Coordinates of C-alpha atoms and ligand atoms in Angstrom, one line a residue:
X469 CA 68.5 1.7 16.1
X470 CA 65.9 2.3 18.9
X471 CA 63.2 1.4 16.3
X472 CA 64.6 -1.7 14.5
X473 CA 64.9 -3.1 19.1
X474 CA 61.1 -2.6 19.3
X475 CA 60.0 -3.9 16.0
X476 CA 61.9 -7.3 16.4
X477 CA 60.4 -7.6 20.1
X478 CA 57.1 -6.7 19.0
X479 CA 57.5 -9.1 16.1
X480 CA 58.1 -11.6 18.9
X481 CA 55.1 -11.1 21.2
X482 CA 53.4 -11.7 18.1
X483 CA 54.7 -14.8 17.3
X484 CA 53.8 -15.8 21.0
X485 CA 50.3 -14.6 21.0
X486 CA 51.2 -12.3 23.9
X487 CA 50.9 -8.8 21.3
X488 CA 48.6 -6.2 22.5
X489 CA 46.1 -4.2 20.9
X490 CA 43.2 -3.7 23.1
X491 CA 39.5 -3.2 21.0
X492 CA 38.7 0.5 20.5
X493 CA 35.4 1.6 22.5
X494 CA 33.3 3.9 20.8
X495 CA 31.3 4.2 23.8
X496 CA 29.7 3.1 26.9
X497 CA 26.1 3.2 28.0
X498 CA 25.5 1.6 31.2
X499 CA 26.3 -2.5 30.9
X500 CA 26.8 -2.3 27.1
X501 CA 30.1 -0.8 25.4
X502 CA 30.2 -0.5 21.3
X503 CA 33.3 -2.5 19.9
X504 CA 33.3 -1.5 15.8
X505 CA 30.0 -0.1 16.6
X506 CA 28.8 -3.4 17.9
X507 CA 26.9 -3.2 21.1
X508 CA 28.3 -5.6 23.5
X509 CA 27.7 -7.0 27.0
X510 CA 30.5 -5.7 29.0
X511 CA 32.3 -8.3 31.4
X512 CA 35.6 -6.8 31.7
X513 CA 35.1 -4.2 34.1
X514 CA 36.0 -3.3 37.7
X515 CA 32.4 -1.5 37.8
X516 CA 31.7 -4.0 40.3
X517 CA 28.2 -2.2 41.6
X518 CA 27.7 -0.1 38.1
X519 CA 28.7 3.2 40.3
X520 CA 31.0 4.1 37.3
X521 CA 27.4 5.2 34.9
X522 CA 25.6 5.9 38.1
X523 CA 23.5 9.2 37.2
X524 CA 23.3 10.7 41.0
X525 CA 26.8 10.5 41.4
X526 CA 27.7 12.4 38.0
X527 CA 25.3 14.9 39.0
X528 CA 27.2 15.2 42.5
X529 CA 30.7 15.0 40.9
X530 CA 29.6 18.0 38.0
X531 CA 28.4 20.2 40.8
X532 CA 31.3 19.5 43.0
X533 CA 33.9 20.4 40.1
X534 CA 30.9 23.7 39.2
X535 CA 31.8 24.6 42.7
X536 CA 35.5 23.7 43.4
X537 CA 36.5 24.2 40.0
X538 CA 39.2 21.9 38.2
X539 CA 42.7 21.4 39.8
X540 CA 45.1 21.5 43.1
X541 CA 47.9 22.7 40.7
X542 CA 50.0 21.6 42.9
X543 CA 51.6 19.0 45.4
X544 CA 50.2 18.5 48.9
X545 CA 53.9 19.9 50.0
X546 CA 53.4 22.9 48.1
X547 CA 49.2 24.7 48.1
X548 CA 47.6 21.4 47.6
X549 CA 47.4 20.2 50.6
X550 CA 43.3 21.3 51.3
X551 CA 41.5 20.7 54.4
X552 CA 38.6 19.3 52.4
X553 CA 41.3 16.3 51.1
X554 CA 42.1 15.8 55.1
X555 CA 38.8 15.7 56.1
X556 CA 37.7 13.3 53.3
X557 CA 40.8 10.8 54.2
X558 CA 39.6 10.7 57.7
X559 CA 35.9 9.6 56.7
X560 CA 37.8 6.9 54.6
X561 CA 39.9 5.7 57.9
X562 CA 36.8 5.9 60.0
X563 CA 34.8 4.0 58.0
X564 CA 37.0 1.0 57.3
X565 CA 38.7 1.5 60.7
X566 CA 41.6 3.1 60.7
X567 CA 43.5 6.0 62.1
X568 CA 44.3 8.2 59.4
X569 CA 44.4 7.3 55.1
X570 CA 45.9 9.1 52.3
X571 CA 44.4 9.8 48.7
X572 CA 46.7 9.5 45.6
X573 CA 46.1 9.7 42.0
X574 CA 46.1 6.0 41.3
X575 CA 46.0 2.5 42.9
X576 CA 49.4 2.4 41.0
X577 CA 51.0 5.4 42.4
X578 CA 49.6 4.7 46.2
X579 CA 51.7 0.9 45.7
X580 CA 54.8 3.0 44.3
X581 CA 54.5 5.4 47.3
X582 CA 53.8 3.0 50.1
X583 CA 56.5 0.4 49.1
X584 CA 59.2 2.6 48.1
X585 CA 58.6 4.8 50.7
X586 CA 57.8 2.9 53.9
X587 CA 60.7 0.1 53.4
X588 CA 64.3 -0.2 52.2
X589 CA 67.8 -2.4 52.1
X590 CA 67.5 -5.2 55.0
X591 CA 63.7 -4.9 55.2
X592 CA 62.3 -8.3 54.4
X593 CA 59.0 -8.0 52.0
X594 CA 57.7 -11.5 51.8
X595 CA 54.9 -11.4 49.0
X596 CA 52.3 -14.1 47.4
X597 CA 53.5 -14.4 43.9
X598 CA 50.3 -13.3 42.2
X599 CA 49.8 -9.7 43.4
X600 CA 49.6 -6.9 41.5
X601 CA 52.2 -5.4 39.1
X602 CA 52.4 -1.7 41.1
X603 CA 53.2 -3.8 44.4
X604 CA 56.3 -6.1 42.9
X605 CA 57.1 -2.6 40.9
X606 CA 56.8 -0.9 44.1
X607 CA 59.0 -3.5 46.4
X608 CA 61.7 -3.6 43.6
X609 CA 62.3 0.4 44.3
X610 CA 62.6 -0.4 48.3
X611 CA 65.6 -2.2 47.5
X612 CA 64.6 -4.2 50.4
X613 CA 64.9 -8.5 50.3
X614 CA 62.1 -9.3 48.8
X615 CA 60.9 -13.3 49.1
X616 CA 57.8 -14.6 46.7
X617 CA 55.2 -17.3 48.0
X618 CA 53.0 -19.6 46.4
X619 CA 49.9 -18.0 45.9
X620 CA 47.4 -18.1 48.5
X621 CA 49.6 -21.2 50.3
X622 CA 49.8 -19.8 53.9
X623 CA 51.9 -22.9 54.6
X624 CA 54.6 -21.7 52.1
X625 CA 54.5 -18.6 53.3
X626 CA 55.7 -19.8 56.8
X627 CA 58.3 -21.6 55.1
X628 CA 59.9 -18.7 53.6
X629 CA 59.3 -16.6 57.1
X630 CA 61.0 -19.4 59.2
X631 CA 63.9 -19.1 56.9
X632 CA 64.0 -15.3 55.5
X633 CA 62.1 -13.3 58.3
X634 CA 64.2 -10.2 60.3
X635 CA 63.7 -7.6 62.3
X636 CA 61.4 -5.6 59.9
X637 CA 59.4 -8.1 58.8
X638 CA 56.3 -7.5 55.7
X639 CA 53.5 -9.5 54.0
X640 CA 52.2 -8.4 51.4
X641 CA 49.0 -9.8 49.5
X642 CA 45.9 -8.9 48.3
X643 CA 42.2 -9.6 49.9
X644 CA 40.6 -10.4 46.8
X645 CA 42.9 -11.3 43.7
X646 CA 42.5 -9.6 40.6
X647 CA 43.2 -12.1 38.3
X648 CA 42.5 -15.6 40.4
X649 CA 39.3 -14.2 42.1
X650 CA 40.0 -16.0 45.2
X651 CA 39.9 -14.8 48.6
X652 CA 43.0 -14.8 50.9
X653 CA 43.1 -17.7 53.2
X654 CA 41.3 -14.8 56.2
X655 CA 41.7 -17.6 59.6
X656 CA 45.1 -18.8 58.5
X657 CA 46.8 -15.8 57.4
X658 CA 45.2 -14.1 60.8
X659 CA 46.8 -17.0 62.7
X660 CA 50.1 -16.9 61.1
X661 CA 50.3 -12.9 61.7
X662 CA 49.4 -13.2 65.1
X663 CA 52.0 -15.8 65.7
X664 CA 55.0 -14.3 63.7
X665 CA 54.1 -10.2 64.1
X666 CA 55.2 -9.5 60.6
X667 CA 53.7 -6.1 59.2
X668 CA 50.5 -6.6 57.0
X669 CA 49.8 -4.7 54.2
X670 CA 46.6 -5.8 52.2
X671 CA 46.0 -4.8 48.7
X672 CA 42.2 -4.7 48.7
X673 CA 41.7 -2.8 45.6
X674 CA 38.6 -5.1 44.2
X675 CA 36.9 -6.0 47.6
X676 CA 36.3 -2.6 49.1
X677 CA 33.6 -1.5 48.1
X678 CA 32.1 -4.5 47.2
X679 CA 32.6 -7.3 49.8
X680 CA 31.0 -7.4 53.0
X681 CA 28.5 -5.2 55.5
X682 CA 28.6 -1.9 54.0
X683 CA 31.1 -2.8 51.5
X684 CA 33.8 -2.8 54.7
X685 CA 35.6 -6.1 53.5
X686 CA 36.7 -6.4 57.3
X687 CA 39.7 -4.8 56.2
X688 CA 41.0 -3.6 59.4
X689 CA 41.2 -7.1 60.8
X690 CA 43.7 -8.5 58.9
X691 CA 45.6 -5.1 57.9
X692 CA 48.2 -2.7 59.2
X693 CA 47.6 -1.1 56.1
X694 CA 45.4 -1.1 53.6
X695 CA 45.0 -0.1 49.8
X696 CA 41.9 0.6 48.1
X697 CA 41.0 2.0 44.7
X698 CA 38.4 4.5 43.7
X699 CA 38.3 3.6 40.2
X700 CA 36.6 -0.1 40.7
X701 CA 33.7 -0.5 43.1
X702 CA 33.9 3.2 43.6
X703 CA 33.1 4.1 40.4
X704 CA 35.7 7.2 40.4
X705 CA 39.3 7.5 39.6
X706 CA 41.8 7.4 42.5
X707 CA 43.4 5.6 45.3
X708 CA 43.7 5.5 49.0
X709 CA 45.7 4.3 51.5
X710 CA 44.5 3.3 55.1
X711 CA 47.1 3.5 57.4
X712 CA 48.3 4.7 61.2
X713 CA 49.4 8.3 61.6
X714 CA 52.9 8.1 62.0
X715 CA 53.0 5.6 58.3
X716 CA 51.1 8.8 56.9
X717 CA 53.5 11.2 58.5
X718 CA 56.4 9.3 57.5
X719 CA 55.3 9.2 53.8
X720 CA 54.2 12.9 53.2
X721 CA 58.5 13.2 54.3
X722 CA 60.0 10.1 52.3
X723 CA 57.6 9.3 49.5
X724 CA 58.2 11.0 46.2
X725 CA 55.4 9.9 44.4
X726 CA 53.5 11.7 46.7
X727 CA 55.8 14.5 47.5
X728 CA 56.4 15.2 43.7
X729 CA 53.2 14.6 42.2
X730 CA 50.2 17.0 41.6
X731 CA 47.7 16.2 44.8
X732 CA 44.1 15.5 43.6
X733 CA 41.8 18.6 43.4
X734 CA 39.4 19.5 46.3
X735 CA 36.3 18.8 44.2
X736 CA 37.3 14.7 44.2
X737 CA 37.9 14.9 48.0
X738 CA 33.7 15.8 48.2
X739 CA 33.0 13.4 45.6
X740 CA 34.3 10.7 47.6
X741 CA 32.9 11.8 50.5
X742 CA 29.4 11.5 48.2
X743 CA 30.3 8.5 47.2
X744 CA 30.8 7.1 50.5
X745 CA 27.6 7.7 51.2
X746 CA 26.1 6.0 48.5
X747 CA 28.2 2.8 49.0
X748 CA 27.2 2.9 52.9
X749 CA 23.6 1.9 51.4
X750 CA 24.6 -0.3 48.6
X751 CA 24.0 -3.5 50.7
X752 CA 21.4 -4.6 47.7
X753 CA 23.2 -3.7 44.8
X754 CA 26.0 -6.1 46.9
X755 CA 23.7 -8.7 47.0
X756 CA 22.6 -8.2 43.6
X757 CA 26.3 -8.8 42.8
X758 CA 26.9 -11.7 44.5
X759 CA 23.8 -13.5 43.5
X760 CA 25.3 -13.1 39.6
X761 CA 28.1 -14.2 40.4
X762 CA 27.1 -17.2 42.0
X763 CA 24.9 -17.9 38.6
X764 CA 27.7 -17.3 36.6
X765 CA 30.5 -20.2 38.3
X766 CA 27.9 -22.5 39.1
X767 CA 26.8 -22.2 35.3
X768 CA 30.3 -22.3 33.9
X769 CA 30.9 -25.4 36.2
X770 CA 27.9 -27.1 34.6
X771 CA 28.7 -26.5 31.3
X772 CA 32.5 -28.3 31.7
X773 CA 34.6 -25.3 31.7
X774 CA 37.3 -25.1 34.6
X775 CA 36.9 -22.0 36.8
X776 CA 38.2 -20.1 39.7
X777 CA 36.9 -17.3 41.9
X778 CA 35.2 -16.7 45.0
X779 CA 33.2 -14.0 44.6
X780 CA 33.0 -11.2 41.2
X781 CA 35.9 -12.2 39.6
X782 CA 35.6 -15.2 37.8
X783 CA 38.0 -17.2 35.8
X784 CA 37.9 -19.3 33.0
X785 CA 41.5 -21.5 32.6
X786 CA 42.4 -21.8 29.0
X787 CA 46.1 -22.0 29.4
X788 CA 47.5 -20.8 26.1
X789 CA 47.3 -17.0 25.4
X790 CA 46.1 -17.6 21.6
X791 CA 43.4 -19.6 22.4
X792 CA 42.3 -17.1 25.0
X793 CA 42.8 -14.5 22.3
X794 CA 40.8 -15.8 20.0
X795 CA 38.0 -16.6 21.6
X796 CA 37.8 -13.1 23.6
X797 CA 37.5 -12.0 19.6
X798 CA 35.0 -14.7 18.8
X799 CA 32.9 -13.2 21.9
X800 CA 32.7 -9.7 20.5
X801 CA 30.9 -10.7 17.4
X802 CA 28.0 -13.0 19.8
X803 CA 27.5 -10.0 21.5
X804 CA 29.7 -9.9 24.7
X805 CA 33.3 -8.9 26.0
X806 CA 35.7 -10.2 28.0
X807 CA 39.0 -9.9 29.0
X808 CA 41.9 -12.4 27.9
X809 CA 44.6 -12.1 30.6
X810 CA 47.7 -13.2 29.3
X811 CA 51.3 -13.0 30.5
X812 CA 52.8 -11.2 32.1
X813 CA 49.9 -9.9 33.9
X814 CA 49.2 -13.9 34.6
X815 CA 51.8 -16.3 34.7
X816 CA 53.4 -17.9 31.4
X817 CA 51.2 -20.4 29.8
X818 CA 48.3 -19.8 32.5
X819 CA 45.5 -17.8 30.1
X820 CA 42.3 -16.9 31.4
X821 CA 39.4 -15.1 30.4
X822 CA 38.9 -13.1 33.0
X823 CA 34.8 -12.3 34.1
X824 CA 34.4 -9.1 35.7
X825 CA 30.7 -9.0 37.1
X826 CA 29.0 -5.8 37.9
X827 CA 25.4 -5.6 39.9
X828 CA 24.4 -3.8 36.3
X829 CA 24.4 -7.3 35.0
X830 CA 21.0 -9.8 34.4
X831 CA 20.5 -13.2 35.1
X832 CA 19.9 -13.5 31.1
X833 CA 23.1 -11.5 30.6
X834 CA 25.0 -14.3 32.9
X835 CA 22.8 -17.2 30.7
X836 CA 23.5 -16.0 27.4
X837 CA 27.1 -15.5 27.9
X838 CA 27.7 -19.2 29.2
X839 CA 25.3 -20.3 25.8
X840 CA 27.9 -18.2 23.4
X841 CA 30.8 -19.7 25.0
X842 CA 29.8 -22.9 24.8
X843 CA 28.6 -22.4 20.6
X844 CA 32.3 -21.5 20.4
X845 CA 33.6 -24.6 22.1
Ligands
PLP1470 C1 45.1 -5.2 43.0 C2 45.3 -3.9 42.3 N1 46.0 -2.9 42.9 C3 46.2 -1.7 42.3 C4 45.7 -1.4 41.1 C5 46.0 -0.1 40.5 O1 44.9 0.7 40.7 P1 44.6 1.9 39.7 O2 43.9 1.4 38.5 O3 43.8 2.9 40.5 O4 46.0 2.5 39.3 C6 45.0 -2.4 40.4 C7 44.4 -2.0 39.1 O5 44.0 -2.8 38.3 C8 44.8 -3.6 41.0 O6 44.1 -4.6 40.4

């Protein structure tokens, strides 16, 4: 029964050129992954400053795990909760200005945690329409109102909180989007904030790291609480929260993905504190990143195509998901890769091939793949 239900719906994906089967990687060596054992330029990661193939920190990490050995084996409520993990969360909220942060698993499971956990029933979450999956999975589980925006429209946005706002008011949105590129609207959103005193909680999963002095994004102006990821610009695996004390308090008593979930082992606490390190001094390999990126809209503007982003994450419209498909495929065999986003993860009908940049990335890397895309067109 169960079988013939996911045949005819997979049958139907298929038919609307939304089926997916991503491309088996045989493996990766720095820039380059092998597709059918084809070496390929990789632009569809979140490697943003090419710390994910970074040889000092695999070092670190395999001594760290030598040392500390594999697992917490359990919760933090029950013998996971290690000093090390503390003292490495409150590096995090030092650096990017906060009181206190909290490691999880996954960018994912922090969202699920911080939604479900912080708000419920007559809580109004007011949310910009394009952010990620784990946050609108997340806000469903508060069971609180939850009211979309336009994306990025700061004037829509008031709108909805003239009409919708209470007493325990949200926003939720991200710094840098993951799909549009863009950069929230920083002056307006801070002047709306300041004007309406609604909680802010920034998903800031592909700037930190990446954007800004020391990789700070300037997170802690326009956040009560902030999420990054370790598994993008980081170049690990892993989430954290940045948040004030009594959120952190609250969560490690109300949040079961926390509470019921093995904590990460001690030996990723010291390789983020490593890591922290190395991204403190990665103002060149920021640079390098931004200057690529640059090359790469301005160059995809020249040849024709239609594009959005503001910084790393560039995107090329194509509108319908086949097309997008198919010329993702056509990539592979001129030598590069790139992502075709497709609904749901965009919006129906609103394809893009979606550039991830990285500072491991050339300037003949950025020229050859606008030259291949525009053979194909
Ligand atoms: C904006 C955003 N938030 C959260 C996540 C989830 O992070 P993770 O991959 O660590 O689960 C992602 C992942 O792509 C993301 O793009």
């Amino acid at each position: 029964m169960f079988t013939e239900r996911f045949a005819a719906k997979l049958l139907s994906k298929k038919k609307e050129g939304l089926y997916r089967k991503p491309v088996n990687v045989g493996k990766r060596r720095g820039k380059y992954i092998y597709i059918n054992n084809r070496k390929v330029v990789n632009f569809a990661s979140n490697d943003y400053l090419g710390l994910g193939v970074d040889r000092e920190i695999s070092e670190k990490v395999s001594q760290n795990f030598l040392k500390y050995r594999n697992s917490s084996s359990s919760s933090r409520l029950v013998s996971g909760n290690f000093s090390i993990i503390t003292e490495a969360e409150k590096e995090y909220a030092n650096y990017f200005g906060f009181c206190d942060a909290l490691f999880f698993p996954s960018g994912y499971q922090a969202n699920l945690a911080l939604f479900s956990g912080l708000f419920s029933s007559k809580d109004s979450l007011f949310f910009d329409k394009h952010v990620h999956a784990s946050c609108v999975k997340g806000m469903v589980l508060s069971n609180a109102d939850c009211f979309g925006y336009n994306h990025n429209s700061i004037s829509h946005l008031e709108k909805r909180l003239i009409d919708k706002r209470s007493e325990y008011t949200a926003v939720v949105t991200e710094s840098l989007f993951s799909m549009d590129g863009d950069f929230i609207k920083k002056e307006e959103y801070t002047a709306l904030r300041a004007k309406y005193g609604f909680l802010s909680v920034i998903d800031a999963a592909h700037s930190l790291g990446a954007v800004g002095e020391k990789g700070c994004g300037q997170i802690d102006e326009i956040a009560d609480v902030g999420v990054g990821t370790f598994g993008k610009a980081f170049g690990f695996f892993g989430a954290f929260l940045l948040l004030p004390a009594k959120f952190k308090e609250y969560l490690f008593n109300f949040a079961s993905p926390l509470i019921y979930s093995t904590a990460l082992p001690e030996a990723h606490a010291v390789s983020v504190m490593d890591i922290l390190q190395i991204i403190s001094k990665a103002d060149e390999k920021r640079c390098i990143l931004k200057d690529l990126s640059v090359r790469m809209k301005h160059g995809l503007n020249d040849f024709g195509f239609k594009v959005k982003g503001d910084a790393h994450i560039i995107s090329i419209i194509m509108g319908n998901s086949a097309k997008a498909l198919k010329t993702s495929q056509d990539l592979i065999e001129k030598g590069y890769f790139v992502l075709s986003a497709r609904y749901p993860t965009v919006p129906f009908n609103k394809a893009v091939l979606r550039i991830g940049m990285t500072a491991l990335h050339t300037k003949e890397d950025v020229d050859g793949f606008i030259n291949a895309l525009s053979d194909l067109r």
